[in-house]
Amino acid sequence: MGRGRRFKKLYLSKIYTFTCGKKSLFNDEHSQIGSVGFSRVVLVNEPADKFENSSENNNNNNYADNVVCSTKYTVANFLPKSLFEQFRRVANFFFLVTGVLSFTKLAPYTAVSAILPLIVVITATMVKEGIEDMRRKKQDIEVNNRMVEMLKGSGTFERTEWKNLKVGNIVKVEKDEFFPADLLLLSSSYEDAVCYVETMNLDGETNLKLKQGLEITSSLHEYDFSDFKAYIKCEDPNANLYSFVGSMEFKEQVHALSPQQLLLRDSKLRNTDYIFGAVIFTGHDTKVIQNSISPPSKRSKIERKMDKVIYVLFFILFLMSFVGSVFFGITTKEDLKNNVMKRWYLRPDDSTIFFDPKRAPAAAFFHCLTALMLYSFFIPISLYVSIEVVKVLQSIFINQDINMYHEETDKPAHAVTSNLNEELGQVHTILSDKTGTLTCNSMEFIKCSIAGVAYGRGVTEVEKAMNRRNGLEFDDIMNSPDRKAPIKGFNFTDERIMDGNWVNEPHANVIRNFFRLLAICHTAIPEVDEDTGKVSYEAESPDEAAFVIAAKEVGFEFYKRTQTSLSIFELDPVSQQKVKRTYTLLNVLEFNSTRKRMSVIVKDEKGRILLLCKGADSVMFERLANNGREFEENTLEHVHEYADAGLRTLILAFRELDEQGYKEFDAKFTEAKNSISEERETMIEEVSDNIERNMVLLGATAIEDKLQHGVPNCIDKLSQAGIKIWVLTGDKMETAINIGLLREGMKQIIVHLDTPEIRSLEKGGDKTAISRASRDSIKHQLSQGAEQLTAASGTSEQAFALIIDGKSLTYALEDDMKNSFLDLATSCASIICCRVSPKQKALVTRLVKFRTGKTTLGIGDGANDVGMLQEADIGIGISGVEGMQAVMSSDVAIAQFCYLERLLLVHGHWCYRRISSMICYFFYKNITFGFTLFLFEVHASFSGEPAYNDWFLSLYNVFFSSLPVIALGVFDQDVSARYCLRFPMLYREGVENILFSWRPIISWMVNGFISSIIIFFFCSKAMEIQAFDKGGRTAGRDILGATMYTCVVWVVNLQMALAISYFTLIQHVLIWGSIVIWYVFLLAYGAMASSFSGNAYQVFAETLASTPSYWLLVFFVVITTLVPYFTFSALQMRFFPMYHEIVQWLRHKGKTNDPEFCAMVRQSSLRPTTVGSTARRAAKTNSLSLRGSTTDHR
Amino acid sequence: MSSAGAGSTDSTAARRNTKRPKYSKFTQQELPACKPILTPRAVISAFLLVSVVFVPVGVASLLASRKVVEIVYRYDSECIPKNVTNKVAYIQSSSDKACSITLNVTKRMKSPIYIYYQLDNFYQNHRRYVKSRSDEQLREHSEENSTSTCKPEDMVNGKAIVPCGLIAWSLFNDTYSFSVNNRNLSVNKKGISWKSDRDHKFGKDVFPKNFQNSSIIGGASLNESIPLRDQEDLIVWMRTAALPTFRKLYGKIEEDLNEGQLINVTLKNNYNTYSFNGKKKLVLSTTTWLGGKNDFLGIAYLTVGGLCFFLALSFTIVYFVKPRQLGDPSYLSWNRNPGGH
């Protein structure tokens, strides 16, 4: 409460010349109120329940309530809708059709045994859908039950849930709370009803926005609202964040409303203690929810390929059925010739349509359907559901990874969607945002140049990386963020300046002015902690805060702002006493992106009028007075140095105004400010422009946009893994360039439109001429770049970096040029796009995605990255920051960029490996099983009689082979996490899709066919005709079926054991367990009544178990079936080892600590054009050793 | 200030129930695991092990198979009188089709000697055939009329056939009688079927009815006074064979036969295999622990055992002759085609 009082006298609107003080005016748009699209009527503070009778008067009731609902299903439509979703999948639909057909005479097996697996699979998927939807529901409930203070009928504010809000309610929102709905700002803790809003969730902009209520309501306070009534007419709900048209009737006067008064849901109140607002749009009518598009459903490349493989399987299935039915038709037709029966025991003379020789084509057709059902075991029915289960479990592992948990923000990694896990292992290009993603959006004052002398001994991350580059690799501890940063935003050390030593410097006077300027020229608000007397600042942007803090640390402590004055304590270096100085604030000419500078005009205690200005070098140097250029040369040099070191620079300058001059300016300025014409802004700009001239240069500041912890190292690892990194940033070219992506000697190809010709054209304003010239220029620059590349490609291992700005990008992305742009970009080692808009980010992403056909990963933190995240194959949101928009539309959320390393190299690699080997294995096991059925058919004149008992058939996919494969998909590791990180090259297996290209898929399929042939051939040959046991009885269909089935179960499970190289207890239990389950099932099923178990009745207990030939045969067949695969993989390990096998071998030999071996395995496969410090070092040593070795040879 | 205070306690509370994942070896995927890889030693020992196990087993199987004495005699062409041109018409005629053949015992056969008939090109695994039976009817007297699955051999003159269906209808009906030196060898037909079939699948109160009464006669007739569970020929026949060439147990001779003995077989060649060009064979065989005579398993064991030995040998040679660092990465796909991305 105390703070509120302190602000009370502060009319902040005065210091914002451009954004505030604008009268809300009726304009053309307002005339539309009441017409279509502008028909909303809100009765403020007349809750619906009070006016139940006079409904004509109150249509607040007709609007949606404030409940948001993001669930996919409701209780009522869950069943039909999710069933529909399920059967949209080809495979599921196929099984539905065969399930239905199995109730007809066509079925080769009983209907129940066919439909049961389908039911199991569909139920499992639906349960998963249901659980996911429940989770969404829970999130909705959490949001809907957030608390807000709402005006109750009694005239007091009481806390209530968000969901209870109705249109027309008045709410009080406190500092750092989210707005519960779209509100009309009535009044705030500031006298003039201004408030600061953080809209990061909406547009990703980190700077605070200023909103101001109508003057007429600004005086309303907590107890004035009980009899506040107003009548608002406004536009209907729409998705446009930046428009709002409405009018408010209050005290019989109509006032125009503009976006300036509208506070949007999901934005946050900052720097303001509280506001009062009237609810205008609720729930789904709010602009943010109107804006939310349903995220695109993404499917991974592997799954898309898997669909193709399934189509191949379908093709094989149809082919087999077709061939079978042709043969069946022929044999059936031959059964009856001229009324002579051939196979009389089938009674072909008296047959049903399915076996009628007289209607052989029809019989063949129906047989084809039967065969489709029979061979449907080719299509892994449980594949989809297994994959989904596996992916959910994989995401749990990702979420649980303690190494991706960020302590400070208490955020673990979170896989928002689970169906892209394996895509994480295939990333080819990373498109990264810069601010907040690579950098932590915290600005640190690190260096400055005053009077041509450079100060500051701080070392930037980039400089550190450079040091490391030069072989000084000791400062890993230094790298940690908590090195020594006692003061946030200040990392400046220089004994010449600190502790008052600046007075001894040659230009002490300039230094004093420099820091005074920093202490005065800003819009920050000080907050004095009443207990300790310490001052903290609330500023619009972190760099602004950094300046004020820097001034304070040097001894110019800004501590008080009033309406018209600024007070600072100056530490007198001689007396060591604080001297209070107060400056009268005359004008503030604030910063915006066109002006690129900000000035204040103040009057000091001596009555001097000073204009203090800070701004970008591009606009400042031209504004210096001729006599103010004393330090220009040195300063310019320092500014370039700083920019090279990745620092943000600002130029500081001042000007003394005489009384007369100021008066003239003030008159013009006031006139411009009060003008209500459309040229108001240009007028203000013009007036400001005139006064901000003839300034005297003081120096320059350098602010470090701090890279996040571990970013350089992470980028290094990722590029070792062969991943390309594109940086897409809104920042200007100079600061964007230096973020550790570039390496020494890298040639830069810069594409920009900052040429004199274009600038002169721009002044002319002929738009078509500009665009034509720009297009030509870009085309020229691109082809030049390509030439440079081709020239260099033959000669050396030269790496190139492409830097392009947003304006050029608009042209480069045009249809006729985008291909050459992309060709150039893909052959460069690193690409930086600066000054790009959110839309361009998405466009670039799409271009890269479609043109290269490789997997792209977008990573970003703000709402401006949402397009990119949704467009990329995988979107990663940074959850360590406050905004949630990026996280909401991302597929995986991590707290810090550096966790990307682990996410991709470890989890991505594993998941890719797991899923691809799992799918291959699925195909293998189903082919092994399904093809034995076909082979049996060959010996059963293709009549469609299955070799196995019905329940053996249907439980194969569900019981005897499903659990180990799920374990494979969840737990398998080729190498442990440690080695994944040590040998990033492992990741290339995913990028090149080595494990799921057609080769391994086909090999696994062939393996399946071979296994199947071996099993059938040996079993049938060995059991052919002779006595099966000592008792002389021969083996019937039941015994052969059970034996073959046993072999299949053993083989597929042992094949799994051979294929994986990672056995934990879980794998053992599941693999051996599956085999045991088969025997247990065989016993249990055989013990059931013979009416149920059919020909499997007691087949194990009575016949198989006691017969040596059964056991010998199974043993033989199982081992023999595995020999081809075993030989193949032994040969491969020996002659064509894959990278993971090399690493496995290295681990096995215990050579992982042998630097020579490691270097051989790790570096011999590095590409020359990667970025990152390792590559740099490698390039250097390689060239050295190359030189060395060539001399050795000679 | 009160609200700020509340906020700070909130945040400390939040810190206490942090979202930090719990550490466990399981969730961090660090479970102790055995990670075998295919080292040269492992490969060679695996192959050697397989051959060491397979060769003796193969030898044992082969010996067992060789110990079996088996007499196979094909009689389907021989037992048709030379002057008959239409074999099918002959076999379908009701004349007496007795035929007599002589078998030579090449090696001493120890009791029990199993008698089989072997049919060829007979699709007992045809779907129409396999499905054409009624398990309920076979099992229980009360289910006599459940013949819906038996078409077309379900009813005759509106009365249910017991046992119904094509399988029973086509019951094998050649008969054999054996004599040595004019002394009849008794053929024991008890215990030739599986016990579970007798006990649970064929009822002791189910008697054949209306069997082979329809217009076309299929195979054998059944004695209507004997319950199905004692009709073992039927039980054996009803357990359908897996492949189109099969043997079925006919009976046992529980008497040793000596080398050089001649067995005179008087058989009734009733069963029609001539329509579908099937062969008929009579088989006498002894058994061992491994069953009847089939060298296949033994040879297969020996072959694979030998193959594995050969593989072990060649791997050893390769490892010695051409040792190469397993870690040599020059074989990696991305190093083999330098241009590819």
Coordinates of C-alpha atoms in Angstrom, one line a residue, chain A residues 508-715:
Chain A
A508 CA 37.3 13.7 -15.4
N509 CA 34.9 16.3 -16.5
V510 CA 33.7 14.3 -19.5
I511 CA 33.5 11.2 -17.3
R512 CA 31.2 13.0 -14.9
N513 CA 29.0 14.2 -17.7
F514 CA 28.9 10.7 -19.1
F515 CA 27.6 9.1 -16.0
R516 CA 25.3 11.9 -15.2
L517 CA 23.8 11.4 -18.6
L518 CA 23.3 7.7 -17.8
A519 CA 21.7 8.6 -14.5
I520 CA 19.3 11.1 -16.0
C521 CA 18.5 10.2 -19.6
H522 CA 16.0 7.3 -19.2
T523 CA 12.4 6.6 -18.3
A524 CA 13.1 4.2 -15.4
I525 CA 11.3 4.5 -12.1
P526 CA 13.3 4.1 -8.9
E527 CA 12.0 2.1 -6.0
V528 CA 13.5 2.7 -2.6
D529 CA 13.3 -0.2 -0.2
E530 CA 12.2 1.6 2.9
D531 CA 14.1 -0.6 5.3
T532 CA 17.5 -0.8 3.7
G533 CA 17.5 2.3 1.7
K534 CA 18.6 0.4 -1.4
V535 CA 17.3 1.5 -4.7
S536 CA 16.1 -0.7 -7.4
Y537 CA 14.7 0.3 -10.8
E538 CA 11.8 -0.6 -12.9
A539 CA 12.7 0.0 -16.5
E540 CA 11.1 -0.6 -19.8
S541 CA 13.9 -2.7 -21.1
P542 CA 16.9 -4.4 -19.5
D543 CA 19.5 -2.3 -21.2
E544 CA 17.9 0.8 -19.8
A545 CA 18.1 -0.7 -16.3
A546 CA 21.7 -1.6 -16.9
F547 CA 22.6 2.0 -17.6
V548 CA 21.0 3.4 -14.5
I549 CA 22.6 0.7 -12.4
A550 CA 26.0 1.4 -14.0
A551 CA 25.6 5.1 -13.1
K552 CA 24.6 4.1 -9.6
E553 CA 27.6 1.8 -9.2
V554 CA 30.0 4.5 -10.3
G555 CA 28.5 6.9 -7.9
F556 CA 25.6 8.7 -9.6
E557 CA 22.7 7.2 -7.8
F558 CA 19.3 8.0 -9.3
Y559 CA 16.8 7.7 -6.5
K560 CA 13.8 9.8 -7.0
R561 CA 11.5 10.7 -9.8
T562 CA 8.7 13.2 -9.5
Q563 CA 6.4 14.6 -12.1
T564 CA 8.9 17.3 -13.0
S565 CA 12.2 16.4 -11.6
L566 CA 14.8 13.7 -11.2
S567 CA 17.0 13.5 -8.1
I568 CA 20.4 11.8 -8.0
F569 CA 23.0 11.4 -5.3
E570 CA 26.4 12.1 -6.5
L571 CA 29.2 10.6 -4.5
D572 CA 31.7 13.4 -4.2
P573 CA 35.0 11.6 -4.8
V574 CA 37.0 14.0 -2.6
S575 CA 34.8 14.3 0.4
Q576 CA 33.3 10.8 0.0
Q577 CA 29.9 12.4 0.7
K578 CA 26.7 12.0 -1.1
V579 CA 25.7 15.2 -2.7
K580 CA 22.1 15.6 -3.7
R581 CA 21.4 17.0 -7.1
T582 CA 18.0 17.6 -8.5
Y583 CA 17.3 18.2 -12.2
T584 CA 14.1 19.7 -13.4
L585 CA 12.7 17.5 -16.1
L586 CA 11.5 19.6 -19.0
N587 CA 10.9 17.2 -21.9
V588 CA 11.4 13.6 -22.7
L589 CA 11.9 12.6 -26.3
E590 CA 11.6 8.9 -26.0
F591 CA 13.2 6.1 -28.0
N592 CA 11.6 4.4 -30.9
S593 CA 12.9 2.3 -33.7
T594 CA 12.8 5.0 -36.3
R595 CA 14.5 7.6 -34.2
K596 CA 17.0 5.2 -32.7
R597 CA 17.8 7.6 -30.0
M598 CA 16.3 9.1 -26.8
S599 CA 16.8 12.5 -25.3
V600 CA 15.8 14.3 -22.2
I601 CA 15.9 18.0 -21.7
V602 CA 16.6 19.0 -18.1
K603 CA 17.5 22.1 -16.2
D604 CA 20.2 21.7 -13.6
E605 CA 20.4 23.5 -10.2
K606 CA 22.5 26.2 -11.8
G607 CA 19.8 26.9 -14.3
R608 CA 21.6 25.5 -17.3
I609 CA 19.3 23.8 -19.8
L610 CA 20.8 20.5 -21.0
L611 CA 19.8 18.2 -23.7
L612 CA 21.1 14.7 -23.0
C613 CA 20.9 12.2 -25.7
K614 CA 21.9 8.6 -26.3
G615 CA 21.4 6.7 -29.5
A616 CA 22.7 4.3 -32.1
D617 CA 26.0 5.2 -33.8
S618 CA 24.3 5.4 -37.2
V619 CA 22.2 8.4 -36.2
M620 CA 24.4 10.0 -33.5
F621 CA 27.6 10.8 -35.3
E622 CA 25.9 12.9 -37.9
R623 CA 24.2 15.0 -35.1
L624 CA 27.4 16.1 -33.5
A625 CA 28.5 19.7 -33.5
N626 CA 31.7 20.5 -35.3
N627 CA 33.3 21.4 -32.0
G628 CA 31.9 18.3 -30.4
R629 CA 33.8 15.8 -32.5
E630 CA 37.0 15.8 -30.4
F631 CA 36.8 12.1 -29.5
E632 CA 35.0 11.0 -32.6
E633 CA 37.8 9.0 -34.1
N634 CA 38.8 7.0 -31.0
T635 CA 35.2 6.5 -30.0
L636 CA 34.3 5.2 -33.5
E637 CA 37.2 2.8 -33.3
H638 CA 36.0 1.5 -29.9
V639 CA 32.5 1.2 -31.0
H640 CA 33.6 -1.1 -33.8
E641 CA 35.7 -3.1 -31.4
Y642 CA 32.8 -3.5 -29.1
A643 CA 30.5 -4.5 -31.9
D644 CA 33.0 -7.1 -33.0
A645 CA 33.0 -8.5 -29.5
G646 CA 29.3 -8.9 -29.7
L647 CA 28.3 -5.9 -27.6
R648 CA 25.5 -3.5 -28.0
T649 CA 26.7 0.0 -28.3
L650 CA 25.1 3.4 -27.7
I651 CA 26.6 6.8 -28.3
L652 CA 26.2 9.4 -25.6
A653 CA 26.2 13.1 -26.4
F654 CA 24.8 16.3 -24.9
R655 CA 24.1 19.8 -25.8
E656 CA 23.6 22.9 -23.8
L657 CA 20.7 25.0 -24.8
D658 CA 20.3 28.6 -24.2
E659 CA 17.1 29.9 -22.6
Q660 CA 15.8 31.5 -25.8
G661 CA 16.4 28.4 -27.9
Y662 CA 14.7 26.2 -25.5
K663 CA 11.7 28.5 -25.3
E664 CA 11.3 28.4 -29.0
F665 CA 11.6 24.7 -29.0
D666 CA 9.1 24.3 -26.1
A667 CA 6.5 26.4 -27.9
K668 CA 6.8 24.4 -31.1
F669 CA 6.9 21.1 -29.2
T670 CA 3.8 21.9 -27.1
E671 CA 2.0 23.0 -30.2
A672 CA 2.9 19.7 -31.9
K673 CA 2.0 17.7 -28.9
N674 CA -1.4 19.3 -28.5
S675 CA -2.2 19.0 -32.2
I676 CA -4.9 16.6 -32.9
S677 CA -4.3 16.3 -36.5
E678 CA -3.0 13.2 -38.2
E679 CA 0.4 14.8 -38.6
R680 CA 0.9 15.0 -34.9
E681 CA 3.6 12.4 -34.9
T682 CA 5.5 13.7 -37.8
M683 CA 5.3 17.2 -36.3
I684 CA 6.7 16.0 -33.0
E685 CA 9.4 14.2 -34.8
E686 CA 10.4 17.1 -36.8
V687 CA 10.6 19.4 -33.8
S688 CA 12.7 16.9 -31.9
D689 CA 14.9 16.3 -34.8
N690 CA 15.7 20.0 -35.0
I691 CA 16.7 20.3 -31.4
E692 CA 18.8 17.1 -31.3
R693 CA 21.6 18.5 -33.2
N694 CA 25.0 20.2 -32.6
M695 CA 25.7 17.9 -29.8
V696 CA 29.0 17.2 -28.0
L697 CA 30.2 13.6 -28.0
L698 CA 30.9 12.1 -24.6
G699 CA 31.5 8.5 -25.4
A700 CA 30.0 5.2 -26.0
T701 CA 28.6 2.4 -23.8
A702 CA 28.9 -1.3 -24.5
I703 CA 26.3 -3.7 -23.1
E704 CA 26.7 -7.4 -23.3
D705 CA 23.7 -9.3 -24.4
K706 CA 24.7 -12.2 -22.3
L707 CA 24.8 -15.6 -23.9
Q708 CA 23.0 -18.2 -21.9
H709 CA 25.0 -20.6 -19.9
G710 CA 26.6 -23.3 -21.9
V711 CA 25.5 -22.0 -25.3
P712 CA 28.9 -21.9 -27.0
N713 CA 29.7 -25.4 -25.9
C714 CA 26.3 -26.6 -26.9
I715 CA 26.6 -25.1 -30.4

